[in-house]
PDB file of C-alpha atoms in Angstrom:
ATOM      1  CA  MET A  18      31.727 -26.413 -15.318  1.00  0.00           C
ATOM      2  CA  THR A  19      29.628 -27.553 -18.268  1.00  0.00           C
ATOM      3  CA  ALA A  20      31.820 -25.642 -20.700  1.00  0.00           C
ATOM      4  CA  VAL A  21      34.952 -27.312 -19.322  1.00  0.00           C
ATOM      5  CA  VAL A  22      33.481 -30.813 -19.594  1.00  0.00           C
ATOM      6  CA  THR A  23      32.198 -30.123 -23.104  1.00  0.00           C
ATOM      7  CA  GLY A  24      35.556 -28.704 -24.183  1.00  0.00           C
ATOM      8  CA  LEU A  25      37.446 -31.693 -22.805  1.00  0.00           C
ATOM      9  CA  ALA A  26      35.068 -34.110 -24.542  1.00  0.00           C
ATOM     10  CA  ALA A  27      35.540 -32.280 -27.854  1.00  0.00           C
ATOM     11  CA  ILE A  28      39.311 -32.321 -27.489  1.00  0.00           C
ATOM     12  CA  GLY A  29      39.222 -36.035 -26.620  1.00  0.00           C
ATOM     13  CA  LEU A  30      37.118 -36.834 -29.688  1.00  0.00           C
ATOM     14  CA  ILE A  31      39.419 -34.794 -31.940  1.00  0.00           C
ATOM     15  CA  LEU A  32      42.495 -36.550 -30.557  1.00  0.00           C
ATOM     16  CA  LEU A  33      40.806 -39.923 -31.026  1.00  0.00           C
ATOM     17  CA  ALA A  34      40.013 -39.067 -34.654  1.00  0.00           C
ATOM     18  CA  VAL A  35      43.553 -37.815 -35.358  1.00  0.00           C
ATOM     19  CA  LEU A  36      45.562 -40.407 -33.423  1.00  0.00           C
ATOM     20  CA  GLY A  37      43.188 -43.368 -33.720  1.00  0.00           C
ATOM     21  CA  ASP A  38      40.963 -44.497 -36.540  1.00  0.00           C
ATOM     22  CA  LEU A  39      37.776 -42.780 -37.735  1.00  0.00           C
ATOM     23  CA  ASP A  40      35.596 -45.828 -37.036  1.00  0.00           C
ATOM     24  CA  THR A  41      36.454 -45.757 -33.309  1.00  0.00           C
ATOM     25  CA  ALA A  42      36.034 -41.967 -33.190  1.00  0.00           C
ATOM     26  CA  GLY A  43      32.589 -42.236 -34.817  1.00  0.00           C
ATOM     27  CA  LYS A  44      31.441 -44.844 -32.305  1.00  0.00           C
ATOM     28  CA  ALA A  45      32.736 -42.759 -29.388  1.00  0.00           C
ATOM     29  CA  ALA A  46      30.997 -39.649 -30.740  1.00  0.00           C
ATOM     30  CA  SER A  47      27.734 -41.600 -31.002  1.00  0.00           C
ATOM     31  CA  VAL A  48      27.957 -42.725 -27.380  1.00  0.00           C
ATOM     32  CA  VAL A  49      28.806 -39.205 -26.189  1.00  0.00           C
ATOM     33  CA  GLY A  50      25.879 -37.808 -28.200  1.00  0.00           C
ATOM     34  CA  VAL A  51      23.432 -40.253 -26.611  1.00  0.00           C
ATOM     35  CA  VAL A  52      24.675 -39.451 -23.099  1.00  0.00           C
ATOM     36  CA  VAL A  53      24.435 -35.689 -23.679  1.00  0.00           C
ATOM     37  CA  SER A  54      20.949 -36.034 -25.198  1.00  0.00           C
ATOM     38  CA  LEU A  55      19.696 -38.032 -22.212  1.00  0.00           C
ATOM     39  CA  ALA A  56      21.161 -35.484 -19.801  1.00  0.00           C
ATOM     40  CA  ALA A  57      19.435 -32.642 -21.680  1.00  0.00           C
ATOM     41  CA  LEU A  58      16.134 -34.540 -21.595  1.00  0.00           C
ATOM     42  CA  LEU A  59      16.464 -35.053 -17.837  1.00  0.00           C
ATOM     43  CA  VAL A  60      17.187 -31.368 -17.226  1.00  0.00           C
ATOM     44  CA  SER A  61      14.201 -30.279 -19.330  1.00  0.00           C
ATOM     45  CA  VAL A  62      11.821 -32.663 -17.517  1.00  0.00           C
ATOM     46  CA  ILE A  63      13.034 -31.391 -14.137  1.00  0.00           C
ATOM     47  CA  ALA A  64      12.563 -27.781 -15.276  1.00  0.00           C
ATOM     48  CA  LEU A  65       9.056 -28.572 -16.521  1.00  0.00           C
ATOM     49  CA  PHE A  66       7.970 -29.982 -13.170  1.00  0.00           C
ATOM     50  CA  ARG A  67       9.566 -27.179 -11.151  1.00  0.00           C
ATOM     51  CA  THR A  68       7.552 -24.500 -12.968  1.00  0.00           C
ATOM     52  CA  GLY A  69       4.326 -26.472 -12.751  1.00  0.00           C
ATOM     53  CA  GLY A  70       4.150 -26.934 -16.510  1.00  0.00           C
ATOM     54  CA  SER A  71       2.457 -23.577 -17.122  1.00  0.00           C
ATOM     55  CA  GLY A  72       5.404 -21.822 -18.701  1.00  0.00           C
ATOM     56  CA  GLY A  73       4.578 -18.738 -16.611  1.00  0.00           C
ATOM     57  CA  GLY A  74       7.077 -16.460 -15.020  1.00  0.00           C
ATOM     58  CA  SER A  75       8.443 -16.983 -11.566  1.00  0.00           C
ATOM     59  CA  ALA A  76       6.976 -13.736 -10.291  1.00  0.00           C
ATOM     60  CA  ALA A  77       3.528 -15.226 -10.602  1.00  0.00           C
ATOM     61  CA  GLY A  78       4.500 -18.430  -8.815  1.00  0.00           C
ATOM     62  CA  GLY A  79       3.821 -20.690 -11.792  1.00  0.00           C
ATOM     63  CA  ARG A  80       0.296 -19.444 -12.455  1.00  0.00           C
ATOM     64  CA  ARG A  81      -1.185 -17.755 -15.475  1.00  0.00           C
ATOM     65  CA  VAL A  82      -2.019 -14.083 -15.053  1.00  0.00           C
ATOM     66  CA  GLN A  83      -4.531 -12.570 -17.481  1.00  0.00           C
ATOM     67  CA  ALA A  84      -6.227  -9.193 -17.680  1.00  0.00           C
ATOM     68  CA  GLY A  85      -9.133  -8.204 -19.896  1.00  0.00           C
ATOM     69  CA  ARG A  86      -9.411  -4.881 -21.676  1.00  0.00           C
ATOM     70  CA  ARG A  87      -8.330  -2.057 -19.339  1.00  0.00           C
ATOM     71  CA  GLY A  88      -7.972  -4.642 -16.551  1.00  0.00           C
ATOM     72  CA  ILE A  89      -5.105  -5.071 -14.093  1.00  0.00           C
ATOM     73  CA  ALA A  90      -3.955  -8.493 -12.890  1.00  0.00           C
ATOM     74  CA  VAL A  91      -1.038  -9.147 -10.525  1.00  0.00           C
ATOM     75  CA  GLY A  92       0.207 -12.660  -9.831  1.00  0.00           C
ATOM     76  CA  GLY A  93       1.564 -11.928  -6.352  1.00  0.00           C
ATOM     77  CA  ASN A  94       1.250  -9.457  -3.504  1.00  0.00           C
ATOM     78  CA  ILE A  95       0.554  -5.744  -3.910  1.00  0.00           C
ATOM     79  CA  THR A  96       2.050  -3.385  -1.314  1.00  0.00           C
ATOM     80  CA  GLY A  97       2.114   0.408  -1.300  1.00  0.00           C
ATOM     81  CA  SER A  98       0.839   0.803  -4.855  1.00  0.00           C
ATOM     82  CA  ALA A  99      -1.793   2.736  -6.730  1.00  0.00           C
ATOM     83  CA  LEU A 100      -3.491   0.693  -9.443  1.00  0.00           C
ATOM     84  CA  GLY A 101      -6.027   2.088 -11.847  1.00  0.00           C
ATOM     85  CA  THR A 102      -6.520   5.006 -14.193  1.00  0.00           C
ATOM     86  CA  ASN A 103      -5.382   8.324 -12.636  1.00  0.00           C
ATOM     87  CA  SER A 104      -4.405   6.608  -9.359  1.00  0.00           C
ATOM     88  CA  LYS A 105      -1.411   7.886  -7.417  1.00  0.00           C
ATOM     89  CA  VAL A 106       0.729   7.292  -4.352  1.00  0.00           C
ATOM     90  CA  THR A 107       0.826  10.415  -2.186  1.00  0.00           C
ATOM     91  CA  GLY A 108       2.317   9.181   1.086  1.00  0.00           C
ATOM     92  CA  PRO A 109       5.721   7.922   2.154  1.00  0.00           C
ATOM     93  CA  PRO A 110       6.976   4.562   0.885  1.00  0.00           C
ATOM     94  CA  THR A 111       5.480   1.518   2.546  1.00  0.00           C
ATOM     95  CA  THR A 112       7.764  -0.474   4.823  1.00  0.00           C
ATOM     96  CA  PRO A 113       8.433  -3.888   3.283  1.00  0.00           C
ATOM     97  CA  VAL A 114       6.715  -6.829   4.938  1.00  0.00           C
ATOM     98  CA  THR A 115       9.272  -9.017   6.709  1.00  0.00           C
ATOM     99  CA  THR A 116       6.979 -11.839   7.806  1.00  0.00           C
ATOM    100  CA  THR A 117       7.004 -15.178   6.054  1.00  0.00           C
ATOM    101  CA  PRO A 118       4.299 -15.235   3.377  1.00  0.00           C
ATOM    102  CA  ILE A 119       1.476 -17.719   3.703  1.00  0.00           C
ATOM    103  CA  PRO A 120       1.782 -20.427   1.033  1.00  0.00           C
ATOM    104  CA  ARG A 121      -0.753 -19.829  -1.721  1.00  0.00           C
ATOM    105  CA  ASN A 122      -2.206 -22.226  -4.232  1.00  0.00           C
ATOM    106  CA  ARG A 123      -1.298 -21.837  -7.881  1.00  0.00           C
ATOM    107  CA  ASP A 124      -4.727 -20.863  -9.181  1.00  0.00           C
ATOM    108  CA  ASP A 125      -4.739 -18.605 -12.194  1.00  0.00           C
ATOM    109  CA  VAL A 126      -5.346 -14.877 -11.674  1.00  0.00           C
ATOM    110  CA  ARG A 127      -7.764 -13.212 -14.064  1.00  0.00           C
ATOM    111  CA  ALA A 128      -9.168  -9.693 -14.122  1.00  0.00           C
ATOM    112  CA  ARG A 129     -12.101  -9.176 -16.448  1.00  0.00           C
ATOM    113  CA  ARG A 130     -12.741  -5.980 -18.382  1.00  0.00           C
ATOM    114  CA  ASP A 131     -12.004  -2.902 -16.227  1.00  0.00           C
ATOM    115  CA  GLY A 132     -11.314  -5.190 -13.235  1.00  0.00           C
ATOM    116  CA  ILE A 133      -8.420  -5.529 -10.809  1.00  0.00           C
ATOM    117  CA  ALA A 134      -7.242  -8.905  -9.494  1.00  0.00           C
ATOM    118  CA  ALA A 135      -4.373  -9.944  -7.235  1.00  0.00           C
ATOM    119  CA  GLY A 136      -3.043 -13.426  -6.622  1.00  0.00           C
ATOM    120  CA  GLY A 137      -1.719 -12.494  -3.171  1.00  0.00           C
ATOM    121  CA  ASP A 138      -2.244 -10.018  -0.359  1.00  0.00           C
ATOM    122  CA  VAL A 139      -3.111  -6.366  -0.993  1.00  0.00           C
ATOM    123  CA  THR A 140      -1.594  -4.099   1.667  1.00  0.00           C
ATOM    124  CA  ASP A 141      -1.590  -0.279   1.907  1.00  0.00           C
ATOM    125  CA  SER A 142      -2.617   0.199  -1.711  1.00  0.00           C
ATOM    126  CA  ALA A 143      -5.115   2.261  -3.651  1.00  0.00           C
ATOM    127  CA  LEU A 144      -7.151   0.248  -6.131  1.00  0.00           C
ATOM    128  CA  GLY A 145      -9.490   1.684  -8.713  1.00  0.00           C
ATOM    129  CA  GLU A 146      -9.912   4.678 -10.936  1.00  0.00           C
ATOM    130  CA  GLY A 147      -8.684   7.970  -9.451  1.00  0.00           C
ATOM    131  CA  SER A 148      -7.736   6.455  -6.087  1.00  0.00           C
ATOM    132  CA  GLU A 149      -4.941   7.706  -3.814  1.00  0.00           C
ATOM    133  CA  ARG A 150      -2.785   6.023  -1.224  1.00  0.00           C
TER     134      ARG A 150
END
């Protein structure tokens, strides 16, 4: 849709420059430029507020996720996983959770050196060095 509108505006400005005078075409291009700039500003402000202003990925729910040296940090839920050095999953796959998740706050998730941190629920998982699930 945006490409069509942009293409039509460009064609209109070209026709105005060719068939009309350059002064009118310049004024029209200035007005179109202002309108497009304001629309782009509006879209960027909306996007900034939707992500919470952190610039983080959507998987983490708008929070910052940091891990120290040899640490593991997950911004969301952990299900059926093995996290840590030499950890492994030995059983059958975990059935996905079909219940509605409880809304969480957007606090940052941080695991210090050699630590493990999760920003959500930990279900049927093995956490730590050499653990098995």
